[in-house]
PDB file of C-alpha atoms in Angstrom:
ATOM      1  CA  MET J   1     188.021 157.749  38.073  1.00 49.00           C
ATOM      2  CA  GLU J   2     187.206 154.057  37.716  1.00 62.00           C
ATOM      3  CA  LYS J   3     183.572 153.257  36.843  1.00 74.00           C
ATOM      4  CA  GLY J   4     181.584 152.576  39.993  1.00 87.00           C
ATOM      5  CA  ARG J   5     184.384 153.801  42.266  1.00 94.00           C
ATOM      6  CA  ILE J   6     183.282 155.494  45.488  1.00 96.00           C
ATOM      7  CA  GLU J   7     185.761 157.931  47.008  1.00 96.00           C
ATOM      8  CA  GLY J   8     186.233 158.406  50.724  1.00 96.00           C
ATOM      9  CA  VAL J   9     188.815 160.312  52.758  1.00 97.00           C
ATOM     10  CA  ASN J  10     191.202 157.427  53.523  1.00 97.00           C
ATOM     11  CA  ILE J  11     189.741 154.704  51.326  1.00 98.00           C
ATOM     12  CA  TYR J  12     187.937 154.111  48.087  1.00 97.00           C
ATOM     13  CA  LEU J  13     185.546 151.350  47.118  1.00 98.00           C
ATOM     14  CA  ARG J  14     185.449 149.715  43.718  1.00 97.00           C
ATOM     15  CA  PRO J  15     183.168 146.961  42.408  1.00 97.00           C
ATOM     16  CA  ILE J  16     184.425 143.430  42.959  1.00 97.00           C
ATOM     17  CA  THR J  17     185.620 141.408  39.943  1.00 96.00           C
ATOM     18  CA  MET J  18     186.749 137.831  39.411  1.00 96.00           C
ATOM     19  CA  ASP J  19     190.310 139.171  39.596  1.00 96.00           C
ATOM     20  CA  ASP J  20     189.732 139.593  43.358  1.00 97.00           C
ATOM     21  CA  THR J  21     189.249 135.852  43.933  1.00 96.00           C
ATOM     22  CA  ALA J  22     192.689 135.187  45.470  1.00 96.00           C
ATOM     23  CA  ASP J  23     192.330 138.068  47.962  1.00 97.00           C
ATOM     24  CA  ILE J  24     188.763 137.102  48.885  1.00 96.00           C
ATOM     25  CA  LEU J  25     189.793 133.486  49.522  1.00 96.00           C
ATOM     26  CA  ARG J  26     192.815 134.512  51.598  1.00 96.00           C
ATOM     27  CA  TRP J  27     190.797 137.003  53.650  1.00 96.00           C
ATOM     28  CA  ARG J  28     187.670 134.881  54.170  1.00 93.00           C
ATOM     29  CA  ASN J  29     189.695 131.820  55.184  1.00 94.00           C
ATOM     30  CA  ASP J  30     191.805 133.739  57.703  1.00 94.00           C
ATOM     31  CA  GLU J  31     190.744 132.692  61.213  1.00 91.00           C
ATOM     32  CA  ARG J  32     190.568 136.314  62.432  1.00 91.00           C
ATOM     33  CA  VAL J  33     188.016 137.134  59.723  1.00 92.00           C
ATOM     34  CA  ARG J  34     186.211 133.790  59.592  1.00 90.00           C
ATOM     35  CA  SER J  35     185.519 133.746  63.346  1.00 87.00           C
ATOM     36  CA  ASN J  36     183.258 136.790  62.935  1.00 87.00           C
ATOM     37  CA  PHE J  37     181.181 135.293  60.113  1.00 87.00           C
ATOM     38  CA  ILE J  38     177.979 133.417  60.818  1.00 85.00           C
ATOM     39  CA  ASP J  39     178.823 130.960  58.036  1.00 84.00           C
ATOM     40  CA  GLN J  40     182.319 129.841  58.962  1.00 82.00           C
ATOM     41  CA  ALA J  41     182.784 127.255  56.227  1.00 86.00           C
ATOM     42  CA  LEU J  42     186.041 127.557  54.336  1.00 89.00           C
ATOM     43  CA  PHE J  43     185.759 129.484  51.080  1.00 89.00           C
ATOM     44  CA  THR J  44     186.860 127.801  47.842  1.00 94.00           C
ATOM     45  CA  VAL J  45     187.368 129.064  44.311  1.00 95.00           C
ATOM     46  CA  GLU J  46     184.105 127.295  43.414  1.00 95.00           C
ATOM     47  CA  THR J  47     182.245 128.940  46.312  1.00 93.00           C
ATOM     48  CA  HIS J  48     183.437 132.370  45.271  1.00 94.00           C
ATOM     49  CA  GLU J  49     182.765 131.835  41.563  1.00 95.00           C
ATOM     50  CA  ASN J  50     179.232 130.663  42.405  1.00 95.00           C
ATOM     51  CA  TRP J  51     178.704 133.778  44.581  1.00 94.00           C
ATOM     52  CA  MET J  52     179.889 136.010  41.758  1.00 96.00           C
ATOM     53  CA  ARG J  53     177.790 134.230  39.118  1.00 96.00           C
ATOM     54  CA  THR J  54     174.540 133.767  41.038  1.00 96.00           C
ATOM     55  CA  ARG J  55     174.506 136.685  43.455  1.00 95.00           C
ATOM     56  CA  VAL J  56     176.701 139.548  42.213  1.00 96.00           C
ATOM     57  CA  ALA J  57     175.925 139.121  38.506  1.00 95.00           C
ATOM     58  CA  SER J  58     172.185 138.804  39.244  1.00 94.00           C
ATOM     59  CA  GLY J  59     172.144 142.060  41.222  1.00 94.00           C
ATOM     60  CA  SER J  60     171.005 140.482  44.495  1.00 95.00           C
ATOM     61  CA  VAL J  61     174.411 141.497  45.889  1.00 96.00           C
ATOM     62  CA  VAL J  62     176.429 144.665  45.390  1.00 97.00           C
ATOM     63  CA  GLN J  63     179.985 144.095  46.575  1.00 97.00           C
ATOM     64  CA  PHE J  64     182.967 146.410  46.720  1.00 98.00           C
ATOM     65  CA  ILE J  65     186.655 145.947  47.447  1.00 98.00           C
ATOM     66  CA  ILE J  66     188.011 148.400  50.033  1.00 98.00           C
ATOM     67  CA  HIS J  67     191.317 150.033  49.067  1.00 98.00           C
ATOM     68  CA  GLU J  68     193.620 152.235  51.105  1.00 97.00           C
ATOM     69  CA  LYS J  69     193.644 155.515  49.226  1.00 96.00           C
ATOM     70  CA  GLU J  70     197.285 156.363  49.905  1.00 94.00           C
ATOM     71  CA  THR J  71     198.738 153.042  48.712  1.00 96.00           C
ATOM     72  CA  GLY J  72     195.933 151.623  46.556  1.00 96.00           C
ATOM     73  CA  ARG J  73     196.266 148.335  48.457  1.00 97.00           C
ATOM     74  CA  PRO J  74     193.085 146.247  48.733  1.00 98.00           C
ATOM     75  CA  VAL J  75     192.340 145.548  52.404  1.00 98.00           C
ATOM     76  CA  GLY J  76     188.847 144.068  52.582  1.00 98.00           C
ATOM     77  CA  SER J  77     185.327 144.033  51.248  1.00 98.00           C
ATOM     78  CA  VAL J  78     181.948 145.579  51.970  1.00 98.00           C
ATOM     79  CA  TYR J  79     178.680 144.373  50.498  1.00 97.00           C
ATOM     80  CA  LEU J  80     174.925 144.702  50.416  1.00 98.00           C
ATOM     81  CA  ARG J  81     173.287 141.295  50.068  1.00 97.00           C
ATOM     82  CA  ASP J  82     169.815 139.876  49.626  1.00 97.00           C
ATOM     83  CA  ILE J  83     168.740 143.118  48.010  1.00 97.00           C
ATOM     84  CA  ASP J  84     164.943 143.159  48.045  1.00 97.00           C
ATOM     85  CA  ARG J  85     163.915 145.869  45.595  1.00 95.00           C
ATOM     86  CA  LYS J  86     160.180 145.390  46.229  1.00 96.00           C
ATOM     87  CA  ASN J  87     160.514 146.046  49.974  1.00 97.00           C
ATOM     88  CA  LYS J  88     163.523 148.351  49.508  1.00 97.00           C
ATOM     89  CA  LYS J  89     165.821 146.606  51.963  1.00 98.00           C
ATOM     90  CA  ALA J  90     169.098 144.685  52.117  1.00 98.00           C
ATOM     91  CA  GLU J  91     171.589 143.177  54.539  1.00 98.00           C
ATOM     92  CA  TYR J  92     174.966 144.823  55.134  1.00 98.00           C
ATOM     93  CA  GLY J  93     178.268 142.994  55.577  1.00 96.00           C
ATOM     94  CA  ILE J  94     181.939 143.916  55.799  1.00 96.00           C
ATOM     95  CA  PHE J  95     185.330 142.492  56.610  1.00 94.00           C
ATOM     96  CA  ILE J  96     188.811 143.926  56.801  1.00 96.00           C
ATOM     97  CA  GLY J  97     190.986 141.121  55.490  1.00 96.00           C
ATOM     98  CA  GLU J  98     194.430 142.612  56.041  1.00 97.00           C
ATOM     99  CA  ALA J  99     195.263 142.317  59.742  1.00 95.00           C
ATOM    100  CA  ASP J 100     197.452 145.435  59.744  1.00 96.00           C
ATOM    101  CA  ALA J 101     194.540 147.496  58.350  1.00 95.00           C
ATOM    102  CA  ALA J 102     192.114 146.469  61.112  1.00 92.00           C
ATOM    103  CA  GLY J 103     191.392 148.890  63.928  1.00 90.00           C
ATOM    104  CA  LYS J 104     192.354 151.985  61.919  1.00 93.00           C
ATOM    105  CA  GLY J 105     188.855 153.242  61.147  1.00 92.00           C
ATOM    106  CA  LEU J 106     188.831 151.964  57.568  1.00 95.00           C
ATOM    107  CA  GLY J 107     185.861 149.702  58.280  1.00 93.00           C
ATOM    108  CA  SER J 108     183.914 152.588  59.802  1.00 93.00           C
ATOM    109  CA  GLU J 109     184.623 154.731  56.756  1.00 95.00           C
ATOM    110  CA  ALA J 110     183.636 151.888  54.421  1.00 96.00           C
ATOM    111  CA  ALA J 111     180.407 151.490  56.407  1.00 95.00           C
ATOM    112  CA  ARG J 112     179.552 155.179  55.979  1.00 94.00           C
ATOM    113  CA  LEU J 113     180.212 154.977  52.226  1.00 97.00           C
ATOM    114  CA  ALA J 114     178.158 151.792  51.840  1.00 97.00           C
ATOM    115  CA  VAL J 115     175.294 153.254  53.890  1.00 97.00           C
ATOM    116  CA  ALA J 116     175.266 156.346  51.656  1.00 96.00           C
ATOM    117  CA  TYR J 117     175.276 154.108  48.566  1.00 96.00           C
ATOM    118  CA  ALA J 118     172.331 152.091  49.931  1.00 97.00           C
ATOM    119  CA  ARG J 119     170.401 155.271  50.684  1.00 97.00           C
ATOM    120  CA  ASP J 120     171.274 157.458  47.698  1.00 96.00           C
ATOM    121  CA  THR J 121     171.957 155.041  44.831  1.00 95.00           C
ATOM    122  CA  LEU J 122     169.864 151.975  45.638  1.00 96.00           C
ATOM    123  CA  LYS J 123     167.183 154.122  47.325  1.00 97.00           C
ATOM    124  CA  LEU J 124     166.679 151.513  50.044  1.00 97.00           C
ATOM    125  CA  HIS J 125     164.352 152.171  52.958  1.00 98.00           C
ATOM    126  CA  LYS J 126     166.093 149.785  55.369  1.00 98.00           C
ATOM    127  CA  LEU J 127     169.581 148.385  55.721  1.00 98.00           C
ATOM    128  CA  MET J 128     170.057 145.727  58.377  1.00 98.00           C
ATOM    129  CA  LEU J 129     172.888 143.596  59.680  1.00 98.00           C
ATOM    130  CA  ARG J 130     173.565 140.673  61.955  1.00 97.00           C
ATOM    131  CA  VAL J 131     176.609 140.735  64.214  1.00 96.00           C
ATOM    132  CA  PHE J 132     177.822 138.496  67.008  1.00 94.00           C
ATOM    133  CA  ALA J 133     176.852 140.271  70.212  1.00 96.00           C
ATOM    134  CA  ASP J 134     180.335 139.739  71.663  1.00 93.00           C
ATOM    135  CA  ASN J 135     182.006 141.597  68.759  1.00 92.00           C
ATOM    136  CA  ALA J 136     182.066 144.948  70.595  1.00 92.00           C
ATOM    137  CA  GLY J 137     184.404 146.667  68.123  1.00 89.00           C
ATOM    138  CA  ALA J 138     182.128 145.901  65.183  1.00 91.00           C
ATOM    139  CA  VAL J 139     179.024 147.002  67.101  1.00 94.00           C
ATOM    140  CA  LYS J 140     180.654 150.366  67.888  1.00 92.00           C
ATOM    141  CA  SER J 141     181.708 150.797  64.260  1.00 90.00           C
ATOM    142  CA  TYR J 142     178.173 150.069  63.065  1.00 93.00           C
ATOM    143  CA  GLN J 143     176.720 152.526  65.560  1.00 93.00           C
ATOM    144  CA  ARG J 144     179.097 155.222  64.293  1.00 90.00           C
ATOM    145  CA  ALA J 145     177.765 154.542  60.777  1.00 92.00           C
ATOM    146  CA  GLY J 146     174.188 155.090  61.992  1.00 94.00           C
ATOM    147  CA  PHE J 147     172.976 151.555  62.725  1.00 97.00           C
ATOM    148  CA  GLU J 148     170.743 151.127  65.779  1.00 97.00           C
ATOM    149  CA  LYS J 149     170.092 147.989  67.814  1.00 97.00           C
ATOM    150  CA  GLU J 150     166.780 146.358  66.859  1.00 97.00           C
ATOM    151  CA  GLY J 151     166.881 142.924  68.423  1.00 97.00           C
ATOM    152  CA  TYR J 152     168.858 140.353  70.333  1.00 97.00           C
ATOM    153  CA  LEU J 153     168.805 136.644  69.521  1.00 97.00           C
ATOM    154  CA  ARG J 154     170.146 134.430  72.314  1.00 97.00           C
ATOM    155  CA  ASP J 155     171.969 131.177  71.554  1.00 96.00           C
ATOM    156  CA  GLU J 156     171.376 131.678  67.838  1.00 94.00           C
ATOM    157  CA  PHE J 157     174.406 129.834  66.398  1.00 90.00           C
ATOM    158  CA  LEU J 158     176.407 126.878  67.665  1.00 90.00           C
ATOM    159  CA  GLN J 159     180.077 127.447  66.953  1.00 83.00           C
ATOM    160  CA  ALA J 160     183.271 126.066  68.427  1.00 77.00           C
ATOM    161  CA  GLY J 161     181.387 124.076  71.035  1.00 80.00           C
ATOM    162  CA  GLY J 162     179.227 126.916  72.337  1.00 91.00           C
ATOM    163  CA  TYR J 163     176.249 129.019  71.385  1.00 94.00           C
ATOM    164  CA  ARG J 164     176.688 132.626  70.299  1.00 93.00           C
ATOM    165  CA  ASP J 165     174.190 135.452  70.526  1.00 96.00           C
ATOM    166  CA  ILE J 166     173.318 137.664  67.555  1.00 97.00           C
ATOM    167  CA  LEU J 167     172.547 141.361  67.660  1.00 97.00           C
ATOM    168  CA  LEU J 168     170.269 142.716  64.926  1.00 98.00           C
ATOM    169  CA  MET J 169     170.953 146.291  63.888  1.00 98.00           C
ATOM    170  CA  ALA J 170     169.447 148.495  61.192  1.00 98.00           C
ATOM    171  CA  ILE J 171     169.153 151.932  59.655  1.00 98.00           C
ATOM    172  CA  ILE J 172     165.855 153.247  58.369  1.00 97.00           C
ATOM    173  CA  PHE J 173     166.099 155.822  55.581  1.00 97.00           C
ATOM    174  CA  GLU J 174     162.907 157.818  56.176  1.00 92.00           C
ATOM    175  CA  GLU J 175     163.462 159.787  52.976  1.00 89.00           C
ATOM    176  CA  ASN J 176     163.123 156.576  50.906  1.00 83.00           C
ATOM    177  CA  GLN J 177     159.508 155.597  51.530  1.00 79.00           C
TER     178      GLN J 177
END
């Protein structure tokens, strides 16, 4: 098994590398994916290299590439960002970049694996996320992974000529005090 690989039923996660740059750029710049990100700026090679150098390499981000187990094909990414080791918390994020892999439960499985990693490996106390309130599919997926609604921010981001609301969700790991 590859170092750092996390096995699921239908997917596996492996740590991101610079070799993933082309996929990350293609996925993040796809309108279907980008429209669900708070920061909707186009990704560049420089943006990604800076992320890898300043965030992933420093340990403030742990990022994995999601692979279909049956084919080995990379289909997206899941990450824990802004890891605060003092307060034992981080922010969760995910995207399924391959359109034909969306809606098949792979994101929900990746969420469960990432939540377990945050709890058991990083020993976090809290994992939170921000999601557009109108992204009902993502909200349901997050709830299946154990996230609960914590707050609602109205008119939080101006995008495409209108304001969008943000839902704050989190998991508290009581065992990691």
